[in-house]
CSV table of C-alpha atoms in Angstrom, one decimal:
chain,number,residue,atom,x,y,z
X,1172,MET,CA,272.2,-191.8,90.1
X,1173,LYS,CA,275.5,-192.2,92.0
X,1174,ARG,CA,278.4,-193.1,89.7
X,1175,GLY,CA,281.7,-194.6,90.6
X,1176,PRO,CA,285.0,-193.1,89.6
X,1177,PRO,CA,285.3,-193.1,85.8
X,1178,MET,CA,287.5,-195.8,84.3
X,1179,ALA,CA,287.9,-197.4,87.7
X,1180,ASP,CA,288.9,-200.7,86.2
X,1181,ALA,CA,289.8,-202.3,83.0
X,1182,ALA,CA,286.3,-203.6,82.3
X,1183,HIS,CA,285.0,-200.1,82.0
X,1184,ARG,CA,287.8,-198.7,79.8
X,1185,PRO,CA,286.8,-197.9,76.2
X,1186,GLU,CA,288.4,-199.7,73.3
X,1187,GLY,CA,291.6,-198.0,72.3
X,1188,PHE,CA,292.2,-196.8,75.9
X,1189,THR,CA,295.8,-196.0,76.7
X,1190,ALA,CA,296.8,-195.5,80.3
X,1191,PRO,CA,298.0,-191.9,80.8
X,1192,GLY,CA,301.7,-191.3,81.4
X,1193,PRO,CA,303.1,-189.7,84.4
X,1194,ASP,CA,303.0,-186.3,82.8
X,1195,ARG,CA,299.3,-186.8,82.0
X,1196,PRO,CA,297.7,-188.0,85.3
X,1197,HIS,CA,294.2,-189.2,84.7
X,1198,ARG,CA,293.1,-185.9,83.1
X,1199,VAL,CA,292.2,-187.6,79.8
X,1200,THR,CA,290.7,-190.6,81.5
X,1201,ALA,CA,288.3,-188.5,83.5
X,1202,LEU,CA,286.9,-187.0,80.3
X,1203,LEU,CA,286.1,-190.3,78.6
X,1204,ARG,CA,282.9,-192.2,78.7
X,1205,GLU,CA,282.4,-195.3,80.7
X,1206,ARG,CA,281.3,-198.2,78.6
X,1207,GLY,CA,279.6,-201.2,80.1
X,1208,GLU,CA,278.9,-204.5,78.4
X,1209,GLN,CA,275.8,-203.0,76.7
X,1210,GLY,CA,277.7,-199.9,75.5
X,1211,ALA,CA,277.1,-196.3,76.6
X,1212,ARG,CA,273.6,-195.0,76.7
X,1213,VAL,CA,272.5,-191.6,75.3
X,1214,THR,CA,272.4,-189.1,78.2
X,1215,PHE,CA,269.6,-186.7,79.0
X,1216,PHE,CA,272.0,-183.8,78.2
X,1217,GLU,CA,272.5,-185.2,74.7
X,1218,LEU,CA,268.7,-185.3,74.2
X,1219,PHE,CA,268.6,-181.7,75.4
X,1220,PHE,CA,271.4,-180.8,73.0
X,1221,ASP,CA,269.4,-182.1,70.1
X,1222,LEU,CA,266.6,-179.6,70.7
X,1223,VAL,CA,268.7,-177.0,68.9
X,1224,PHE,CA,268.5,-179.1,65.8
X,1225,VAL,CA,264.7,-179.4,65.9
X,1226,PHE,CA,264.7,-175.7,65.2
X,1227,ALA,CA,267.4,-176.1,62.5
X,1228,ILE,CA,265.3,-178.8,60.6
X,1229,THR,CA,262.2,-176.6,60.9
X,1230,GLN,CA,264.2,-173.7,59.4
X,1231,LEU,CA,265.3,-175.8,56.5
X,1232,SER,CA,261.9,-177.1,55.6
X,1233,HIS,CA,260.5,-173.6,55.6
X,1234,LEU,CA,263.4,-172.4,53.5
X,1235,LEU,CA,262.7,-175.1,50.9
X,1236,LEU,CA,259.0,-174.3,50.9
X,1237,GLU,CA,259.7,-170.6,50.2
X,1238,HIS,CA,262.3,-171.3,47.5
X,1239,LEU,CA,260.8,-174.4,45.8
X,1240,THR,CA,263.0,-174.2,42.7
X,1241,LEU,CA,266.1,-176.2,41.5
X,1242,ARG,CA,268.4,-173.5,42.9
X,1243,GLY,CA,266.4,-173.3,46.2
X,1244,ALA,CA,266.6,-177.1,46.6
X,1245,ALA,CA,270.3,-177.2,45.9
X,1246,GLU,CA,271.0,-174.4,48.5
X,1247,THR,CA,268.8,-176.1,51.1
X,1248,LEU,CA,270.7,-179.3,50.6
X,1249,LEU,CA,274.0,-177.6,51.0
X,1250,LEU,CA,272.8,-176.0,54.3
X,1251,LEU,CA,271.3,-179.3,55.4
X,1252,LEU,CA,274.7,-180.9,55.0
X,1253,ALA,CA,276.3,-178.2,57.1
X,1254,VAL,CA,273.7,-178.7,59.9
X,1255,TRP,CA,274.2,-182.5,59.6
X,1256,TRP,CA,278.0,-182.2,59.9
X,1257,ALA,CA,277.7,-179.9,62.9
X,1258,TRP,CA,275.5,-182.4,64.7
X,1259,MET,CA,277.2,-185.6,63.5
X,1260,TYR,CA,280.8,-184.6,64.5
X,1261,THR,CA,279.4,-183.6,67.9
X,1262,SER,CA,277.9,-187.1,68.2
X,1263,TRP,CA,281.3,-188.7,67.3
X,1264,MET,CA,282.9,-186.6,69.9
X,1265,THR,CA,280.5,-187.5,72.7
X,1266,ASN,CA,280.9,-191.1,71.7
X,1267,TRP,CA,284.3,-190.8,73.3
X,1268,PHE,CA,283.8,-187.9,75.7
X,1269,SER,CA,281.4,-188.0,78.6
X,1270,PRO,CA,278.7,-185.3,78.5
X,1271,ASP,CA,278.4,-185.7,82.3
X,1272,HIS,CA,281.9,-184.2,82.8
X,1273,PRO,CA,281.6,-180.5,83.5
X,1274,ALA,CA,284.2,-179.4,81.0
X,1275,VAL,CA,282.6,-181.5,78.2
X,1276,ARG,CA,279.2,-180.2,79.1
X,1277,LEU,CA,280.3,-176.6,78.9
X,1278,VAL,CA,281.7,-177.2,75.5
X,1279,LEU,CA,278.4,-178.7,74.4
X,1280,VAL,CA,276.6,-175.7,75.8
X,1281,GLY,CA,278.8,-173.5,73.7
X,1282,VAL,CA,278.0,-175.7,70.6
X,1283,MET,CA,274.3,-175.3,71.4
X,1284,ILE,CA,274.6,-171.5,71.5
X,1285,ALA,CA,276.5,-171.4,68.2
X,1286,GLY,CA,274.2,-174.0,66.7
X,1287,LEU,CA,271.1,-172.1,67.7
X,1288,PHE,CA,272.6,-168.9,66.2
X,1289,MET,CA,273.6,-170.8,63.0
X,1290,ALA,CA,270.0,-172.2,62.7
X,1291,ALA,CA,268.6,-168.7,63.1
X,1292,MET,CA,270.8,-167.5,60.3
X,1293,LEU,CA,269.8,-170.2,57.8
X,1294,PRO,CA,267.0,-168.3,56.0
X,1295,GLY,CA,269.6,-165.5,55.1
X,1296,ALA,CA,272.6,-167.7,54.7
X,1297,PHE,CA,272.8,-166.9,51.0
X,1298,GLY,CA,272.0,-163.3,51.6
X,1299,ASP,CA,272.9,-160.7,54.1
X,1300,LYS,CA,273.5,-163.1,56.9
X,1301,ALA,CA,276.1,-165.2,55.2
X,1302,MET,CA,279.0,-164.2,57.4
X,1303,TRP,CA,277.0,-164.8,60.6
X,1304,PHE,CA,276.0,-168.3,59.4
X,1305,ALA,CA,279.5,-169.2,58.2
X,1306,ALA,CA,281.2,-167.9,61.4
X,1307,ALA,CA,278.8,-169.8,63.6
X,1308,TYR,CA,279.4,-173.0,61.6
X,1309,VAL,CA,283.2,-172.8,61.6
X,1310,THR,CA,283.2,-171.9,65.3
X,1311,ILE,CA,281.3,-175.1,66.1
X,1312,GLN,CA,283.5,-177.3,64.0
X,1313,VAL,CA,286.9,-175.9,64.8
X,1314,GLY,CA,286.1,-174.9,68.5
X,1315,ARG,CA,284.7,-178.3,69.5
X,1316,THR,CA,287.6,-180.2,67.8
X,1317,LEU,CA,290.2,-177.9,69.2
X,1318,PHE,CA,289.0,-178.8,72.7
X,1319,ALA,CA,289.3,-182.5,71.9
X,1320,VAL,CA,292.8,-182.0,70.5
X,1321,VAL,CA,294.0,-180.2,73.6
X,1322,CYS,CA,292.4,-182.8,75.9
X,1323,THR,CA,293.8,-185.8,74.1
X,1324,ARG,CA,297.4,-184.5,73.6
X,1325,GLY,CA,299.6,-187.5,74.3
X,1326,HIS,CA,296.7,-189.9,74.2
X,1327,GLU,CA,296.0,-192.6,71.7
X,1328,LEU,CA,292.9,-190.6,70.4
X,1329,GLY,CA,295.0,-187.5,69.9
X,1330,ALA,CA,296.2,-188.1,66.4
X,1331,GLY,CA,292.7,-188.7,65.2
X,1332,PHE,CA,291.4,-185.4,66.5
X,1333,GLN,CA,294.4,-183.6,65.1
X,1334,ARG,CA,293.6,-184.9,61.6
X,1335,ILE,CA,289.9,-183.9,62.0
X,1336,LEU,CA,290.9,-180.4,63.1
X,1337,PHE,CA,293.0,-180.0,59.9
X,1338,TRP,CA,290.0,-181.1,57.8
X,1339,HIS,CA,287.7,-178.6,59.6
X,1340,ALA,CA,290.2,-175.7,59.3
X,1341,VAL,CA,290.7,-176.1,55.5
X,1342,PRO,CA,287.0,-176.0,54.6
X,1343,GLY,CA,286.6,-173.4,57.3
X,1344,VAL,CA,288.6,-171.0,55.2
X,1345,LEU,CA,286.3,-171.7,52.3
X,1346,TRP,CA,283.2,-171.1,54.3
X,1347,ILE,CA,284.5,-167.7,55.5
X,1348,ALA,CA,285.8,-166.8,52.0
X,1349,GLY,CA,282.4,-167.6,50.5
X,1350,ALA,CA,280.7,-165.4,53.0
X,1351,LEU,CA,283.0,-162.5,52.1
X,1352,VAL,CA,282.4,-162.6,48.4
X,1353,ASP,CA,279.5,-160.6,46.9
X,1354,GLY,CA,278.6,-162.9,44.0
X,1355,HIS,CA,275.8,-165.4,44.8
X,1356,ASP,CA,277.2,-168.1,42.4
X,1357,THR,CA,280.8,-167.6,43.7
X,1358,ARG,CA,279.6,-168.0,47.3
X,1359,ALA,CA,277.7,-171.2,46.4
X,1360,GLY,CA,280.7,-172.6,44.6
X,1361,LEU,CA,283.1,-172.0,47.5
X,1362,TRP,CA,280.6,-173.5,50.0
X,1363,LEU,CA,280.0,-176.4,47.7
X,1364,LEU,CA,283.8,-177.0,47.6
X,1365,ALA,CA,283.9,-176.8,51.4
X,1366,VAL,CA,281.2,-179.4,51.8
X,1367,ALA,CA,282.8,-181.6,49.3
X,1368,LEU,CA,286.1,-181.6,51.2
X,1369,GLU,CA,284.2,-182.3,54.4
X,1370,CYS,CA,282.4,-185.2,52.8
X,1371,LEU,CA,285.6,-186.7,51.3
X,1372,ALA,CA,287.7,-186.5,54.5
X,1373,PRO,CA,286.3,-189.5,56.2
X,1374,TRP,CA,286.6,-191.6,53.1
X,1375,HIS,CA,290.3,-191.0,52.7
X,1376,GLY,CA,290.9,-191.4,56.5
X,1377,TYR,CA,291.6,-187.7,57.1
X,1378,ALA,CA,294.9,-187.9,55.3
X,1379,THR,CA,296.9,-185.0,56.8
X,1380,PRO,CA,300.5,-183.8,56.2
X,1381,LEU,CA,302.9,-185.2,58.8
X,1382,LEU,CA,300.1,-187.3,60.4
X,1383,GLY,CA,299.2,-189.6,57.5
X,1384,ARG,CA,295.8,-191.2,57.3
X,1385,ALA,CA,293.7,-193.2,59.7
X,1386,SER,CA,292.0,-196.6,59.3
X,1387,THR,CA,288.5,-197.2,60.4
X,1388,THR,CA,289.8,-199.8,62.8
X,1389,GLU,CA,291.4,-196.9,64.7
X,1390,TRP,CA,287.9,-195.3,65.2
X,1391,THR,CA,287.0,-197.3,68.3
X,1392,ILE,CA,283.5,-196.0,68.7
X,1393,ASP,CA,280.7,-197.4,70.7
X,1394,GLY,CA,278.5,-198.7,67.9
X,1395,ALA,CA,275.3,-199.0,70.0
X,1396,HIS,CA,275.7,-195.3,71.1
X,1397,MET,CA,276.3,-194.2,67.5
X,1398,ALA,CA,273.2,-196.1,66.3
X,1399,GLU,CA,271.0,-194.6,69.0
X,1400,ARG,CA,272.2,-191.0,68.3
X,1401,CYS,CA,271.3,-191.3,64.6
X,1402,GLN,CA,267.9,-192.9,65.4
X,1403,LEU,CA,267.1,-189.9,67.6
X,1404,PHE,CA,268.0,-187.5,64.9
X,1405,LEU,CA,265.5,-189.3,62.6
X,1406,ILE,CA,263.0,-188.9,65.4
X,1407,ILE,CA,263.8,-185.1,65.4
X,1408,ALA,CA,263.2,-184.9,61.6
X,1409,LEU,CA,259.9,-186.9,61.8
X,1410,GLY,CA,258.8,-184.8,64.8
X,1411,GLU,CA,259.3,-181.7,62.7
X,1412,THR,CA,257.0,-183.2,60.1
X,1413,VAL,CA,254.3,-183.8,62.6
X,1414,LEU,CA,254.6,-180.2,63.9
X,1415,VAL,CA,254.3,-178.9,60.3
X,1416,THR,CA,251.2,-181.0,59.7
X,1417,GLY,CA,249.5,-180.0,62.9
X,1418,ALA,CA,250.3,-176.3,62.6
X,1419,THR,CA,249.3,-176.1,58.9
X,1420,PHE,CA,246.1,-178.0,59.5
X,1421,GLY,CA,245.3,-175.6,62.4
X,1422,ASP,CA,245.7,-172.6,60.1
X,1423,HIS,CA,242.8,-173.8,57.8
X,1424,THR,CA,239.1,-174.4,58.3
X,1425,PRO,CA,238.7,-178.2,58.0
X,1426,THR,CA,237.1,-179.3,54.8
X,1427,ALA,CA,236.8,-182.8,53.4
X,1428,ALA,CA,239.8,-182.3,51.1
X,1429,ILE,CA,242.0,-180.6,53.8
X,1430,THR,CA,241.1,-183.3,56.3
X,1431,ALA,CA,242.0,-186.0,53.8
X,1432,GLY,CA,245.3,-184.3,53.2
X,1433,PHE,CA,245.9,-184.1,57.0
X,1434,VAL,CA,245.3,-187.8,57.4
X,1435,SER,CA,247.4,-188.6,54.4
X,1436,ALA,CA,250.3,-186.5,55.7
X,1437,PHE,CA,250.2,-188.1,59.2
X,1438,VAL,CA,249.8,-191.7,57.9
X,1439,GLY,CA,252.7,-191.2,55.5
X,1440,THR,CA,254.9,-190.0,58.4
X,1441,VAL,CA,253.9,-193.0,60.5
X,1442,ALA,CA,254.8,-195.3,57.6
X,1443,LEU,CA,258.2,-193.7,57.3
X,1444,TRP,CA,258.8,-194.3,61.0
X,1445,TRP,CA,257.5,-197.8,60.7
X,1446,ILE,CA,259.9,-198.7,57.8
X,1447,TYR,CA,262.9,-197.6,59.8
X,1448,PHE,CA,262.1,-198.3,63.5
X,1449,ASP,CA,259.9,-201.4,63.4
X,1450,HIS,CA,262.8,-203.8,62.8
X,1451,THR,CA,265.8,-202.3,60.9
X,1452,ALA,CA,266.9,-199.8,63.6
X,1453,GLU,CA,267.3,-202.4,66.3
X,1454,ALA,CA,268.8,-205.1,64.1
X,1455,ALA,CA,271.3,-202.6,62.7
X,1456,ALA,CA,272.3,-201.4,66.2
X,1457,GLU,CA,273.0,-204.9,67.2
X,1458,ARG,CA,275.1,-205.4,64.1
X,1459,ILE,CA,277.3,-202.4,64.6
X,1460,ALA,CA,277.6,-203.1,68.3
X,1461,SER,CA,279.0,-206.5,67.6
X,1462,SER,CA,281.1,-205.5,64.6
X,1463,ALA,CA,284.9,-206.0,64.6
X,1464,ASP,CA,285.1,-202.6,62.7
X,1465,PRO,CA,282.4,-200.4,64.1
X,1466,GLY,CA,284.2,-197.3,62.7
X,1467,ARG,CA,283.5,-198.5,59.2
X,1468,LEU,CA,279.8,-199.0,59.7
X,1469,GLY,CA,279.7,-195.7,61.7
X,1470,ARG,CA,281.1,-193.9,58.7
X,1471,SER,CA,279.1,-195.5,55.9
X,1472,ALA,CA,275.8,-196.6,57.4
X,1473,TYR,CA,275.3,-193.8,59.9
X,1474,THR,CA,277.4,-190.7,59.0
X,1475,PHE,CA,276.7,-190.7,55.3
X,1476,VAL,CA,273.5,-192.8,54.6
X,1477,HIS,CA,271.3,-191.3,57.3
X,1478,ILE,CA,271.5,-187.9,55.8
X,1479,VAL,CA,269.7,-189.2,52.7
X,1480,MET,CA,266.7,-190.3,54.9
X,1481,VAL,CA,266.8,-187.0,56.8
X,1482,ALA,CA,266.6,-185.1,53.4
X,1483,GLY,CA,263.7,-187.3,52.4
X,1484,ILE,CA,261.8,-186.4,55.6
X,1485,VAL,CA,262.5,-182.7,55.1
X,1486,VAL,CA,261.2,-182.8,51.5
X,1487,SER,CA,258.1,-184.8,52.6
X,1488,ALA,CA,257.3,-182.2,55.2
X,1489,VAL,CA,257.2,-179.6,52.4
X,1490,ALA,CA,254.8,-181.8,50.4
X,1491,ASP,CA,252.6,-182.2,53.5
X,1492,GLU,CA,252.4,-178.5,54.1
X,1493,GLN,CA,251.6,-177.8,50.4
X,1494,VAL,CA,248.8,-180.5,50.1
X,1495,LEU,CA,247.1,-179.0,53.2
X,1496,ALA,CA,247.3,-175.5,51.6
X,1497,HIS,CA,246.3,-176.5,48.1
X,1498,PRO,CA,244.7,-179.9,48.0
X,1499,ASP,CA,242.7,-179.3,44.7
X,1500,GLY,CA,243.6,-178.0,41.3
X,1501,HIS,CA,246.5,-178.7,39.0
X,1502,VAL,CA,249.6,-180.6,40.1
X,1503,SER,CA,252.6,-178.3,39.6
X,1504,THR,CA,256.0,-179.7,38.8
X,1505,ALA,CA,257.4,-178.5,42.1
X,1506,PHE,CA,254.7,-180.2,44.1
X,1507,ALA,CA,255.1,-183.5,42.2
X,1508,LEU,CA,258.8,-183.5,42.8
X,1509,VAL,CA,258.4,-183.0,46.6
X,1510,ALA,CA,255.4,-185.3,46.9
X,1511,LEU,CA,257.2,-188.2,45.1
X,1512,GLY,CA,260.8,-187.2,45.8
X,1513,GLY,CA,260.5,-187.0,49.6
X,1514,PRO,CA,259.3,-190.7,50.0
X,1515,ALA,CA,261.7,-191.8,47.3
X,1516,LEU,CA,264.7,-190.2,49.0
X,1517,PHE,CA,263.8,-191.8,52.3
X,1518,ILE,CA,263.2,-195.3,50.7
X,1519,ALA,CA,266.5,-195.0,48.7
X,1520,GLY,CA,268.3,-194.0,51.9
X,1521,HIS,CA,266.8,-196.9,53.8
X,1522,ALA,CA,267.8,-199.3,51.0
X,1523,LEU,CA,271.4,-198.0,51.1
X,1524,PHE,CA,271.4,-198.3,54.9
X,1525,LYS,CA,270.3,-201.9,54.7
X,1526,ARG,CA,272.9,-202.5,52.0
X,1527,ALA,CA,275.7,-201.0,54.2
X,1528,VAL,CA,274.7,-203.0,57.3
X,1529,PHE,CA,273.3,-206.3,56.0
X,1530,GLY,CA,274.5,-206.4,52.4
X,1531,GLY,CA,272.3,-206.5,49.3
X,1532,PHE,CA,269.3,-204.6,48.2
X,1533,THR,CA,265.7,-205.7,48.8
X,1534,ARG,CA,263.3,-206.0,45.9
X,1535,ALA,CA,260.5,-204.4,47.9
X,1536,ARG,CA,262.4,-201.1,48.1
X,1537,MET,CA,263.2,-201.2,44.4
X,1538,THR,CA,259.6,-201.9,43.6
X,1539,ALA,CA,258.5,-199.0,45.8
X,1540,LEU,CA,260.9,-196.6,44.1
X,1541,LEU,CA,259.6,-197.8,40.7
X,1542,ALA,CA,256.0,-197.3,41.9
X,1543,LEU,CA,256.7,-193.7,43.0
X,1544,ALA,CA,258.4,-193.0,39.6
X,1545,ALA,CA,255.4,-194.5,37.8
X,1546,LEU,CA,253.1,-192.0,39.6
X,1547,ALA,CA,254.8,-189.2,37.6
X,1548,ILE,CA,252.9,-190.5,34.5
X,1549,PRO,CA,249.4,-189.7,35.6
X,1550,ALA,CA,250.6,-186.6,37.4
X,1551,PHE,CA,252.5,-185.1,34.4
X,1552,ALA,CA,251.7,-186.8,31.1
X,1553,LEU,CA,248.0,-187.4,31.8
X,1554,ASP,CA,247.3,-184.5,34.2
X,1555,ALA,CA,244.8,-186.9,35.8
X,1556,LEU,CA,245.6,-186.3,39.5
X,1557,THR,CA,245.0,-183.5,41.9
X,1558,PRO,CA,247.7,-182.6,44.5
X,1559,LEU,CA,245.6,-184.5,47.2
X,1560,ALA,CA,245.2,-187.6,45.0
X,1561,LEU,CA,249.0,-187.7,44.2
X,1562,HIS,CA,249.9,-187.2,47.8
X,1563,ILE,CA,247.5,-190.1,48.8
X,1564,CYS,CA,249.0,-192.3,46.1
X,1565,ALA,CA,252.5,-191.7,47.4
X,1566,ALA,CA,251.4,-192.4,50.9
X,1567,VAL,CA,249.8,-195.6,49.8
X,1568,VAL,CA,253.2,-196.8,48.4
X,1569,VAL,CA,255.0,-196.0,51.6
X,1570,VAL,CA,252.3,-197.7,53.7
X,1571,ALA,CA,252.4,-200.8,51.4
X,1572,LEU,CA,256.2,-201.0,51.9
X,1573,ALA,CA,255.8,-200.7,55.7
X,1574,LEU,CA,253.2,-203.5,55.7
X,1575,TRP,CA,255.4,-205.7,53.5
X,1576,ASP,CA,258.3,-205.3,55.9
X,1577,VAL,CA,256.0,-206.3,58.8
X,1578,ARG,CA,255.0,-209.4,56.9
X,1579,VAL,CA,258.6,-210.3,56.0
X,1580,ASN,CA,259.8,-209.7,59.6
X,1581,ARG,CA,257.1,-211.9,61.0
X,1582,LEU,CA,257.9,-214.7,58.6
X,1583,GLN,CA,261.6,-214.5,59.5
X,1584,LEU,CA,260.9,-214.5,63.2
X,1585,ARG,CA,258.6,-217.6,62.7
X,1586,GLU,CA,261.4,-219.4,60.9
X,1587,ARG,CA,263.9,-218.6,63.7
X,1588,VAL,CA,261.6,-219.9,66.5
X,1589,PRO,CA,261.5,-223.7,66.5
X,1590,LEU,CA,258.1,-225.3,66.7
X,1591,PRO,CA,257.4,-227.4,69.7
X,1592,GLY,CA,258.1,-231.1,69.1
X,1593,PRO,CA,255.5,-233.9,69.5
X,1594,LEU,CA,254.3,-234.7,72.9
X,1595,LYS,CA,256.0,-237.8,74.4
X,1596,ALA,CA,254.3,-240.2,76.8
X,1597,GLY,CA,255.7,-239.6,80.2
């Protein structure tokens, strides 16, 4: 498709655009995305970029499956946050910078290489591959942001990227220090502190010496683009679940129990998709696109809340793989936690997402969470359920919530559409 010169007129300039001075002739402008009335669309290269993180999500689900303990879950969560931050900050960057510009595209290719390397090191991140993992992660965060800082020097966006660079460099020291120490607990503690600093930075506006702090109103993001990027990451996570279900089912000779587990796993995944994408995703995208402060919603509803849903999908994938491998017998504590905890995390994340975007919690989600918690009674106290039965019960709760949402959305749509008035004689 032939494109005109970037930022050719004021109508295509992004919010927060400042005309470059005589010492900065159109170099910054050429790197920025064009934004039409409907906002910037996700490019094919951004979709290609996301393929690296399909592998990362697969690595994390396998890591949790192999270390299904409290420590293993905590370590997997910490690594998931690192993967999420690497992807999310790149999405924020490409919200301003055009992936179609050769320089930006080369930077993204570099991030892809480092990201693929980082994902490959995930299984040994707390072992003999700690330095490789930490170095790849820090290279992504610091290298990508350093490029943005250099490109936006003298531009209105410059101060923001300088603050972000500071808050990547400080935790970066902790990531490298954690990789250098020998003690497992010390490494985990340093990395936990690094993640905590990275999580807190957006909330205090990246308060930085000499530069101060930023307000969310200064983060002039394209809300529609941010929403679409996060929606696609959820698709990545759900797609990984489908891959796990299909691959695990193919490794076993189909029996009645295994086939029932296969159906339960797939139907549960479809229900998770339905809860998010049937109505909420589009309505939330419209809300952030029309918001007077899209940076605030981008921070709360998308940057922080979506990771809760992604974690729920990863945990659910582990439960799906386990129920296909062992559908009968006694329900272990670990299996019950992933079978009930995965859907619970997703539903809780979706409830927080709706709260951040639309305000208020829905009773349906609270009821679903209580129902999942109640299933622990027959699973633990009464020992009355097999792994397959517990998995099916959890899937039924998720399906029921999806169907309830369909009913509510149809009723709301019917109320918004005026009924035709009585016929009048002509």
